[in-house]
Tab-separated table of C-alpha atoms in Angstrom:
chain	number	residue	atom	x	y	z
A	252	UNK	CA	112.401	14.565	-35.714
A	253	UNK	CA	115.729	16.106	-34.550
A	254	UNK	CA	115.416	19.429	-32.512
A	255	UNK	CA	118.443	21.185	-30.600
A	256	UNK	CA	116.900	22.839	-27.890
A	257	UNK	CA	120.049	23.908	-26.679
A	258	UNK	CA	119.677	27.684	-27.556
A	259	UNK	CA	117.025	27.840	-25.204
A	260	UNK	CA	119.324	28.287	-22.413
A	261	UNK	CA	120.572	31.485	-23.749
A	262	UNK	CA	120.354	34.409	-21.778
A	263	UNK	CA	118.354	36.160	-23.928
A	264	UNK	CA	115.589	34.318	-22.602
A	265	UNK	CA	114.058	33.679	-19.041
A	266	UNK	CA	112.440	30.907	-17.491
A	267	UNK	CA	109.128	31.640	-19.121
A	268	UNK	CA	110.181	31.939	-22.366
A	269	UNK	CA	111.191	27.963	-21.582
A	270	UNK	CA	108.581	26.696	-20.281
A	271	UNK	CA	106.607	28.371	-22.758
A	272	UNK	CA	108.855	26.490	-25.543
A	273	UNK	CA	108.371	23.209	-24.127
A	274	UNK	CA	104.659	23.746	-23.784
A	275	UNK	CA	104.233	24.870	-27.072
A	276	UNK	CA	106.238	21.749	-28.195
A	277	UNK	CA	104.147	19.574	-27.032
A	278	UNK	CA	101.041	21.433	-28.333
A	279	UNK	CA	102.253	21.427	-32.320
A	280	UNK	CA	102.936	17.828	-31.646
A	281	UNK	CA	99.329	17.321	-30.513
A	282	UNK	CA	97.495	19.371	-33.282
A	283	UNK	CA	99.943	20.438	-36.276
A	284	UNK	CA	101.523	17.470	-37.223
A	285	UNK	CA	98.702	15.948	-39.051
A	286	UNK	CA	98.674	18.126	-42.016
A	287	UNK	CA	95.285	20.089	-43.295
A	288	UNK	CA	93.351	19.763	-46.255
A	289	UNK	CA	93.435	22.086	-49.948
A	290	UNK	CA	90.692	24.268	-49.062
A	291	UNK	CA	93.504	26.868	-47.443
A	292	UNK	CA	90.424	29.265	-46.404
A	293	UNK	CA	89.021	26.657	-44.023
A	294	UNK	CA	92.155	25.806	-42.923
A	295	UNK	CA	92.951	29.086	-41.842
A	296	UNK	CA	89.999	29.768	-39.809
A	297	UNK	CA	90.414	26.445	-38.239
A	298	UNK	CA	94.141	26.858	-37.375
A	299	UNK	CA	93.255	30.780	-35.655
A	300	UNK	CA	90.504	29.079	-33.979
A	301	UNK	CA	92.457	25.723	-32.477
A	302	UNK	CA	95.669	28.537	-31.739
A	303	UNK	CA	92.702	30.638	-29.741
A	304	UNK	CA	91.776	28.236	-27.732
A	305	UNK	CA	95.132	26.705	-26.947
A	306	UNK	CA	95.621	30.318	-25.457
A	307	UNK	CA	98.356	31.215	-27.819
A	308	UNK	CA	96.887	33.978	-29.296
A	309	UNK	CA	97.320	36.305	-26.260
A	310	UNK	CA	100.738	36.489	-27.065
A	311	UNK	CA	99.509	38.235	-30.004
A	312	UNK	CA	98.165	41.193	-28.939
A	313	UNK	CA	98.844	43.328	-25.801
A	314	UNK	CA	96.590	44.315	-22.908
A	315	UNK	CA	95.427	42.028	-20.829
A	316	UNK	CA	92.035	43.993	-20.317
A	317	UNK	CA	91.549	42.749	-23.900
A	318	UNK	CA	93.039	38.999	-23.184
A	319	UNK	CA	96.802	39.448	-23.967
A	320	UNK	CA	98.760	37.566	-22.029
A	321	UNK	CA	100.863	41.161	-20.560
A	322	UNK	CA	100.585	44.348	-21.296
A	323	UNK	CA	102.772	44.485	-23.407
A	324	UNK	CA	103.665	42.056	-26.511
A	325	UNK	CA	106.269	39.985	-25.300
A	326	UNK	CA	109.110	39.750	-28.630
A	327	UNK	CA	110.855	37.085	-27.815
A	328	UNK	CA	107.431	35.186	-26.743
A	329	UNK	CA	106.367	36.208	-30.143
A	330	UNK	CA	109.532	34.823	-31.954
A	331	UNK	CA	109.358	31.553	-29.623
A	332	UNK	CA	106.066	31.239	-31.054
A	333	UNK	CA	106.505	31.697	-34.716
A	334	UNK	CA	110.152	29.911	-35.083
A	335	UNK	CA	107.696	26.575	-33.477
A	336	UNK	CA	104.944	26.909	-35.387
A	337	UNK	CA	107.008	27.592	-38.291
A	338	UNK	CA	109.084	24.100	-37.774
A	339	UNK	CA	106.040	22.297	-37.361
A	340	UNK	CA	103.204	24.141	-40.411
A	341	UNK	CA	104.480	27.308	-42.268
A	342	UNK	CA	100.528	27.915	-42.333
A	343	UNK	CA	100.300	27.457	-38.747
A	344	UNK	CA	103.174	30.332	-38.450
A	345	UNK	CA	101.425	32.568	-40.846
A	346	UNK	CA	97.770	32.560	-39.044
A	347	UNK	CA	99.511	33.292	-35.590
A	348	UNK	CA	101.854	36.021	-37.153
A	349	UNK	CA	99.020	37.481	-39.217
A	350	UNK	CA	96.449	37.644	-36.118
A	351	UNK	CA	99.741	39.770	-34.305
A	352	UNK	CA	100.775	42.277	-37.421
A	353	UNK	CA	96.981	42.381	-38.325
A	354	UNK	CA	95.683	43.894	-34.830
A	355	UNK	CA	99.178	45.279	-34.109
A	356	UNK	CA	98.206	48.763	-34.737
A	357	UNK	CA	94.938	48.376	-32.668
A	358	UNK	CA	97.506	47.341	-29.925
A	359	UNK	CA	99.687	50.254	-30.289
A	360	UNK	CA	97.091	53.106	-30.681
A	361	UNK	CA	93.551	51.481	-30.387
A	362	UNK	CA	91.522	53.695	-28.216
A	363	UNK	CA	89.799	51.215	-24.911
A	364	UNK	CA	86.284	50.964	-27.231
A	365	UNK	CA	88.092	49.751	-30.311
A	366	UNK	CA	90.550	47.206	-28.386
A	367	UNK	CA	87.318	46.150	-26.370
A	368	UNK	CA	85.997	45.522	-30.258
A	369	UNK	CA	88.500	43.802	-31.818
A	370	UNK	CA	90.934	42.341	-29.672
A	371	UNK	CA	89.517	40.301	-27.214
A	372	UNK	CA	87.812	38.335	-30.307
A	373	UNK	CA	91.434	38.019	-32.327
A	374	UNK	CA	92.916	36.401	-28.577
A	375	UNK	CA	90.474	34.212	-28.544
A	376	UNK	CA	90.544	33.483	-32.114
A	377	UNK	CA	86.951	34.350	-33.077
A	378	UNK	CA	87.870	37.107	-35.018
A	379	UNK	CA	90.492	37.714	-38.154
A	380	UNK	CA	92.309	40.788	-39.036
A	381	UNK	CA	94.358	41.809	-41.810
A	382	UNK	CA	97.335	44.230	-42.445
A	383	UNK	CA	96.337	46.751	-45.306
A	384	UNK	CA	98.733	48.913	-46.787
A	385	UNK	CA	100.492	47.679	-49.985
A	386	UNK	CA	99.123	49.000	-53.091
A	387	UNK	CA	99.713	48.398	-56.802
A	388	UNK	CA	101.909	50.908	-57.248
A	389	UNK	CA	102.986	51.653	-53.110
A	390	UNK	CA	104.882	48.203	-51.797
A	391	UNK	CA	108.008	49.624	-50.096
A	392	UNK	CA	107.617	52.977	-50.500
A	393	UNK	CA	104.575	53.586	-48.328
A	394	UNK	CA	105.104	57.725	-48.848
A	395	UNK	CA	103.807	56.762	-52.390
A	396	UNK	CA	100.248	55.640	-50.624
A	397	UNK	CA	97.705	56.715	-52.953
A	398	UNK	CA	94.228	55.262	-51.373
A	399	UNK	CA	92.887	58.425	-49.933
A	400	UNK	CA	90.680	58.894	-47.185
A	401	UNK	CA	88.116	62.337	-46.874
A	402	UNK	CA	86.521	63.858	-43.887
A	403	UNK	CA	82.890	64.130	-44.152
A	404	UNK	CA	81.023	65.382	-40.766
A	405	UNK	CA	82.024	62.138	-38.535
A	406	UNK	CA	82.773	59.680	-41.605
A	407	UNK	CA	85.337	59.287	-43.730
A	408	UNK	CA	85.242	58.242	-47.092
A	409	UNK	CA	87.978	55.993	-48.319
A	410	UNK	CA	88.649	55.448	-52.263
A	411	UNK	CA	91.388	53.096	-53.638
A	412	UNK	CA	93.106	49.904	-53.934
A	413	UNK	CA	94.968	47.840	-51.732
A	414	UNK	CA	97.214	44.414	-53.202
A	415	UNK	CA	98.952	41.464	-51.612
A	416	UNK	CA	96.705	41.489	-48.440
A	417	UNK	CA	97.797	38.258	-46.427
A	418	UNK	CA	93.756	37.408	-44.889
A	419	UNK	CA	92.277	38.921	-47.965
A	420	UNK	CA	89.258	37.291	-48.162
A	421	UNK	CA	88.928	35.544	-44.692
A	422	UNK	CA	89.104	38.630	-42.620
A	423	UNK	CA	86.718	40.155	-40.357
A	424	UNK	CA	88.487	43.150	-40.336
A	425	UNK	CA	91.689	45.709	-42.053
A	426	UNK	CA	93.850	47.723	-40.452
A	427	UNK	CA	93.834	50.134	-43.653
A	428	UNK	CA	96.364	52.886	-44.175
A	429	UNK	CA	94.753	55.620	-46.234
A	430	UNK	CA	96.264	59.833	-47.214
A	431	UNK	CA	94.179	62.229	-45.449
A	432	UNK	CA	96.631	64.437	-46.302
A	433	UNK	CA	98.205	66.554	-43.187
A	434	UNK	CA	101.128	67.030	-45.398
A	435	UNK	CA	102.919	65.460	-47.896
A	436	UNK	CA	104.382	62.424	-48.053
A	437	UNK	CA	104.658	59.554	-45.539
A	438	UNK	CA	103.191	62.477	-43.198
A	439	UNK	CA	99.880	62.729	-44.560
A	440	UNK	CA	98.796	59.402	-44.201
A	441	UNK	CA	96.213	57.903	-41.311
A	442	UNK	CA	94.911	54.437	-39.990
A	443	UNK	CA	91.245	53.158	-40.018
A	444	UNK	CA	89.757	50.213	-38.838
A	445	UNK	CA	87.300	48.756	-41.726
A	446	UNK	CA	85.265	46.162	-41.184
A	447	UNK	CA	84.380	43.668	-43.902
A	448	UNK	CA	80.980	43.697	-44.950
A	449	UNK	CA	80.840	47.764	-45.323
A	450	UNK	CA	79.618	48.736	-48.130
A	451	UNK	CA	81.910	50.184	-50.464
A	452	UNK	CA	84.645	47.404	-49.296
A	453	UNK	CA	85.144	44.993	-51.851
A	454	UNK	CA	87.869	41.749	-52.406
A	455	UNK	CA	88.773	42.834	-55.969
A	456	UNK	CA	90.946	39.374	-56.713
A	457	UNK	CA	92.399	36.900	-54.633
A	458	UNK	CA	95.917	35.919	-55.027
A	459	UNK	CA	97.621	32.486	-55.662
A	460	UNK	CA	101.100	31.954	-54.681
A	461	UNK	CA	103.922	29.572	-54.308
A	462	UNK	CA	102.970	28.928	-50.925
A	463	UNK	CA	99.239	29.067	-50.121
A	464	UNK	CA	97.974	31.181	-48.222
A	465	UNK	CA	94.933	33.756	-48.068
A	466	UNK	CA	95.687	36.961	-50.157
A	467	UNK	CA	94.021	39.357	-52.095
A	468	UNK	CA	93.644	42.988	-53.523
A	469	UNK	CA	91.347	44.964	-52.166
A	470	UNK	CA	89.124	47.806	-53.398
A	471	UNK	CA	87.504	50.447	-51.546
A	472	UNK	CA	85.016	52.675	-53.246
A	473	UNK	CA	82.772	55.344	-51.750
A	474	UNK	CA	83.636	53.255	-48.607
A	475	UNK	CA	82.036	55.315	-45.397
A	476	UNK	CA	83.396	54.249	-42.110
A	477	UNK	CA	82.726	56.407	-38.715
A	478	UNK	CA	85.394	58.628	-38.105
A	479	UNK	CA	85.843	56.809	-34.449
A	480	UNK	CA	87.096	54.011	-36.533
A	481	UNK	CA	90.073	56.075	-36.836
A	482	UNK	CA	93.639	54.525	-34.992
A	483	UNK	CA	95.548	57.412	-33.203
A	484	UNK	CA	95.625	60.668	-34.553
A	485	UNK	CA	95.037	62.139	-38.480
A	486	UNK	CA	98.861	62.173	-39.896
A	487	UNK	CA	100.182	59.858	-37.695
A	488	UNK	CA	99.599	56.791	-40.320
A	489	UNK	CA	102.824	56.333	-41.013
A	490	UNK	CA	104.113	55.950	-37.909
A	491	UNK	CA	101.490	53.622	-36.801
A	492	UNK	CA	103.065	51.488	-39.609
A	493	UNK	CA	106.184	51.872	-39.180
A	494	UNK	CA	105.995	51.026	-35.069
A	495	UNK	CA	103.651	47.544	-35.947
A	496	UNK	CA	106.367	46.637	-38.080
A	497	UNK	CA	108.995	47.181	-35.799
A	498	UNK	CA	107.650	44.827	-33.711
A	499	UNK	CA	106.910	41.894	-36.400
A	500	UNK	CA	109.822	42.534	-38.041
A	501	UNK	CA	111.690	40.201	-35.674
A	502	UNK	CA	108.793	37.746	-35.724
A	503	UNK	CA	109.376	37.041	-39.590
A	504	UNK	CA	113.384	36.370	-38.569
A	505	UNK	CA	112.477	33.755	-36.211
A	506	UNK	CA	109.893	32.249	-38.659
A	507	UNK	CA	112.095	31.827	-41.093
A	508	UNK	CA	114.809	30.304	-38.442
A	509	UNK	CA	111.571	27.782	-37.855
A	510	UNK	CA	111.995	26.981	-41.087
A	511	UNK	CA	115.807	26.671	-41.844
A	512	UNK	CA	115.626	24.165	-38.537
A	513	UNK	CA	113.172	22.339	-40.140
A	514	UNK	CA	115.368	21.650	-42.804
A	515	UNK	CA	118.275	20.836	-40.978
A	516	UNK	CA	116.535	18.140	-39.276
A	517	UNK	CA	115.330	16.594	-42.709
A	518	UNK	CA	118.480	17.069	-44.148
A	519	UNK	CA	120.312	15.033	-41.001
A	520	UNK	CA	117.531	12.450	-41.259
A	521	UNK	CA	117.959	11.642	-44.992
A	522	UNK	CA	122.022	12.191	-45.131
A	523	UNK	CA	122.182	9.505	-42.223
A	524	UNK	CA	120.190	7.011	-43.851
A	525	UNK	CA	120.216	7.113	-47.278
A	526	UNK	CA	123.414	4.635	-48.653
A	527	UNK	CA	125.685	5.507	-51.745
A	528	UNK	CA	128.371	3.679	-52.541
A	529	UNK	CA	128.912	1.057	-49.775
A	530	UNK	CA	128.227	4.332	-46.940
A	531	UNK	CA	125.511	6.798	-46.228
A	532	UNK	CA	125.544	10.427	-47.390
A	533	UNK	CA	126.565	11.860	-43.848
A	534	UNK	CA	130.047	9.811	-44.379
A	535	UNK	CA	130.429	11.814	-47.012
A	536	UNK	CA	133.200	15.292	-46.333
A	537	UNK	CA	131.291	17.281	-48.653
A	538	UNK	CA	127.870	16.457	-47.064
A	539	UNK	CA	129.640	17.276	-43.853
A	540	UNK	CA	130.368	20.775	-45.167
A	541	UNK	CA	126.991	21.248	-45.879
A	542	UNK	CA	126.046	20.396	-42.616
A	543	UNK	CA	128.679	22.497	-41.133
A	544	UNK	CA	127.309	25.902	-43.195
A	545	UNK	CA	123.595	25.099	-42.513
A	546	UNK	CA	124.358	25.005	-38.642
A	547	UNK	CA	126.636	28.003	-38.755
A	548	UNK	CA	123.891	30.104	-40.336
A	549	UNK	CA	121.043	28.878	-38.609
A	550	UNK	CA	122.770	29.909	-35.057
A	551	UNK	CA	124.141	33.230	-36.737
A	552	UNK	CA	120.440	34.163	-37.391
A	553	UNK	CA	119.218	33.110	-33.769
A	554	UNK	CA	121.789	35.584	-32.439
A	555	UNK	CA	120.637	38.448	-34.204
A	556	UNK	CA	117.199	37.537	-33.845
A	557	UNK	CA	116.937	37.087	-30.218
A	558	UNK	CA	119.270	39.805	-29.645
A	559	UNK	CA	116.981	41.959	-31.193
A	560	UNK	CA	113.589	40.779	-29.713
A	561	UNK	CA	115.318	40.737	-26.034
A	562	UNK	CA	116.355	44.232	-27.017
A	563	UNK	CA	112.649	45.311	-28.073
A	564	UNK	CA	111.462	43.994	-24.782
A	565	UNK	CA	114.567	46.550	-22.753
A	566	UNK	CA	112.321	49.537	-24.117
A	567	UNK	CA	114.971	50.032	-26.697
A	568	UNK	CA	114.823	51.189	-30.207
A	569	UNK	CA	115.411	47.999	-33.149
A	570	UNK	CA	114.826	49.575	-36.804
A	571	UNK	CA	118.789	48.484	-37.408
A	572	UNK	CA	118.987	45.397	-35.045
A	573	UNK	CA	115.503	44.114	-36.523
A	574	UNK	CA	116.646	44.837	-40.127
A	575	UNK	CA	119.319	43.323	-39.878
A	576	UNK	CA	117.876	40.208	-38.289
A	577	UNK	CA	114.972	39.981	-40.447
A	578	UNK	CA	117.360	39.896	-43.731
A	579	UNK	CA	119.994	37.280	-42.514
A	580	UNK	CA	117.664	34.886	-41.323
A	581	UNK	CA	115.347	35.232	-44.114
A	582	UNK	CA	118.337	34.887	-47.145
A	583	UNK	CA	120.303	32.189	-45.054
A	584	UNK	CA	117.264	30.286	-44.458
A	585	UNK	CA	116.738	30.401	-47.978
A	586	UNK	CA	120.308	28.411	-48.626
A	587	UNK	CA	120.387	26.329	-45.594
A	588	UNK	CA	116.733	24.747	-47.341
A	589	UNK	CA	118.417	24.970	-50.812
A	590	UNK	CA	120.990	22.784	-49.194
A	591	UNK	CA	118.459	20.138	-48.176
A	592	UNK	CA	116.900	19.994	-51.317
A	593	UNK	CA	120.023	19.180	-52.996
A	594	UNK	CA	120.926	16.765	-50.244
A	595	UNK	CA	117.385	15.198	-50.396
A	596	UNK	CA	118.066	14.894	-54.277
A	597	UNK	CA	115.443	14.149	-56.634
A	598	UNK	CA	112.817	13.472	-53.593
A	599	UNK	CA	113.500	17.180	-52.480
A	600	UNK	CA	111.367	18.408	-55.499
A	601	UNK	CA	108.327	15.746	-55.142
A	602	UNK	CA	105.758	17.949	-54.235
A	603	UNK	CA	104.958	18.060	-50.557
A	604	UNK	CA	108.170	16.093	-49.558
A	605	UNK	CA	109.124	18.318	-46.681
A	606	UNK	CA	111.919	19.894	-48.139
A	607	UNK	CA	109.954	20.800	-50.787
A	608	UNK	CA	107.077	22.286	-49.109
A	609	UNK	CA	109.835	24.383	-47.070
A	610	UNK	CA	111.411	25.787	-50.529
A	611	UNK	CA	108.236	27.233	-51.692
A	612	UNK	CA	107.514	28.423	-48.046
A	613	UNK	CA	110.827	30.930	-47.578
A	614	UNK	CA	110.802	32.365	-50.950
A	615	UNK	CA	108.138	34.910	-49.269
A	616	UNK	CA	109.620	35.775	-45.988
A	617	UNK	CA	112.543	37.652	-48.351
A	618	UNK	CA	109.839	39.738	-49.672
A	619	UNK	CA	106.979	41.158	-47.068
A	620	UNK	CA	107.187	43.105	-44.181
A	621	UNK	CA	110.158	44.968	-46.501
A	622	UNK	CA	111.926	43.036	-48.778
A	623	UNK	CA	115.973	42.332	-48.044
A	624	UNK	CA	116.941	45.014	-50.395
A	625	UNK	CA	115.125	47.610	-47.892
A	626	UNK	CA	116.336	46.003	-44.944
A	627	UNK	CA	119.685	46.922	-46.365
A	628	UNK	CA	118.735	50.430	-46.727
A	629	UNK	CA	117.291	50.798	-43.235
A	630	UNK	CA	120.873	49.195	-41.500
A	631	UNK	CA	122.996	51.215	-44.185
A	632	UNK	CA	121.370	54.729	-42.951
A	633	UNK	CA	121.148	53.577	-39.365
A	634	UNK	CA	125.220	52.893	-39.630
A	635	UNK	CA	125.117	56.064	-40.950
A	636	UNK	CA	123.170	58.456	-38.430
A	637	UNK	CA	125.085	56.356	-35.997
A	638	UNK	CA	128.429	57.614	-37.481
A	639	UNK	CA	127.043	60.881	-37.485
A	640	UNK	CA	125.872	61.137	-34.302
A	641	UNK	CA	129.225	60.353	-32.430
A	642	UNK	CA	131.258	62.978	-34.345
């Protein structure tokens, strides 16, 4: 299968990030490219265990007390990462990404005891996490949070519900964002580690979608956890949340640029060898054109989305420059595989024809981790405060 490695050589990247690439390559090669079975579950566990033991899971988390690979997660590491896996298994791409924004807050504000706990066993894949703060009626708008979270002596008691959990189900443990009410709003909410198994912690209903993955609501009732199991400090929730996404942010861009490659590469492979009318499609202009707009947009993402993970890893500040790569690589992904389907023609709807498989793959990415509509709002008042702050 095609692959332009060319962008490699950008200077967004340094020699590690290539050799990384190439090894990585030749890993998916070894162990992705042979498909998985229905059961989704089992595949899941199997693909965070093989990923563990490949050692790509310590680019995952940071600390390398706890098994990261620095001390620090590496963004564009992380983005080399997902755009592969991505090209190679979209569920591949969403067990590495999910071990990352599912520990991510442990990362950021776990105290030495709880990364000792729980990340050492997510690098080595032994252990699952999950992401928990979406709620029925609380997707973008986290200030609306209603699970709520009481201190009792050195417990807390968490009470509410929790929906489209990606490792809902298979996960040993949720990052769960819950109001313990500081003050209102976005700055009364917290972070707890709960483990699955406590009582009170229940999977309410699991979730199929277009793309299978694990998911599921969540309901916590009466739910006592130790107050140590507490991330950072009470009000800081929000930010805790807001700072994981930061960094994963990015990490969906280059996913989606795994898949929009992906694409391209089918879409070159069946235009140059499929005839119609005495020539093949690629002789066609207007297949050319199509060509010409699905490269064009798949390097236009890469720009902003290694821009903005070589950025992150300066120390600097990317709510705008993640935003904004997280929404073009997401919707232009969308077309460039739109594109191939058409292209591919009445194959690129058989169900798991490549092209196929990739359609019902991106429809997501333009959705979680703040849907393109949000990532609109975030660059429109970042422009804005910018603007502001140069008067």
């Amino acid at each position: 299968m095609f692959h332009d490695t060319g962008w490699l050589e950008w200077p967004f990247l340094e020699p590690q990030h290539r050799a990384m690439a190439r090894d990585l390559e030749a890993w998916c090669a070894r162990e992705l490219d042979r498909g998985h079975g229905a059961d989704v579950d089992a595949a899941c566990r199997d693909l965070v265990r093989r990923l563990g033991a490949g050692g790509w899971l310590r680019y995952a988390i940071g600390g390398t007390e706890w098994g990261g690979q620095g001390e620090t997660i590496d963004t564009r590491a992380l983005c080399l990462l997902r755009e592969t896996l991505a090209r190679h298994s979209g569920l591949a791409d969403f067990a590495f990404g999910m071990q990352g924004l599912g520990s991510g807050a442990v990362t950021l504000h776990g105290t030495p005891a709880q990364k000792r706990r729980y990340l050492a066993p997510v690098a080595r894949g032994e252990a699952i996490p999950a992401f928990a703060l979406s709620e029925p009626n609380s997707g973008s708008d986290v200030a609306a949070l209603q699970c709520r979270a009481r201190r009792e002596g050195d417990h807390y008691v968490l009470d509410g519900e929790k929906t489209w959990i990606s490792n809902g189900g298979i996960a040993d443990f949720y990052v769960v964002f819950a109001r313990t009410g500081e003050a209102s709003g976005s700055r009364g909410l917290s972070a707890f580690v709960v483990e699955a198994g406590t009582p009170g912690f229940e999977i309410a209903q699991r979730i199929p979608v277009i793309a299978p993955h694990p998911l599921a609501s969540l309901r916590l009732s009466g739910c006592r956890i130790p107050a140590a199991q507490r991330l950072g400090e009470p009000g800081q929730g929000f930010k805790i949340a807001m700072q994981t996404l930061d960094i994963f942010r990015t990490s969906v861009a280059a996913a989606a640029l795994g898949f929009a490659r992906r694409a391209l590469a089918e879409t070159l492979a069946r235009s140059t060898t499929r005839g119609m009318f005495g020539q093949v499609l690629a002789d066609f202009q207007i297949t050319q054109v199509k060509l010409a707009n699905m490269a064009t947009a798949i390097d236009s993402a890469a720009l902003l989305t290694y821009r903005a993970a070589w950025q992150r890893d300066q120390g600097r500040n990317v709510t705008r420059e993640a935003a904004m790569a997280k929404m073009q690589a997401t919707e232009s992904a969308q077309q460039v595989i739109d594109a191939a389907v058409q292209v591919w023609g009445g194959l690129g709807v058989v169900s798991e024809v490549p092209v196929e498989r990739l359609y019902r793959e991106i429809r997501a990415l333009r959705i979680y981790e703040g849907a393109t509509e949000v990532q609109q709002l975030i660059i429109g008042r970042q422009t804005l405060a910018a603007f502001a702050a140069a008067k």
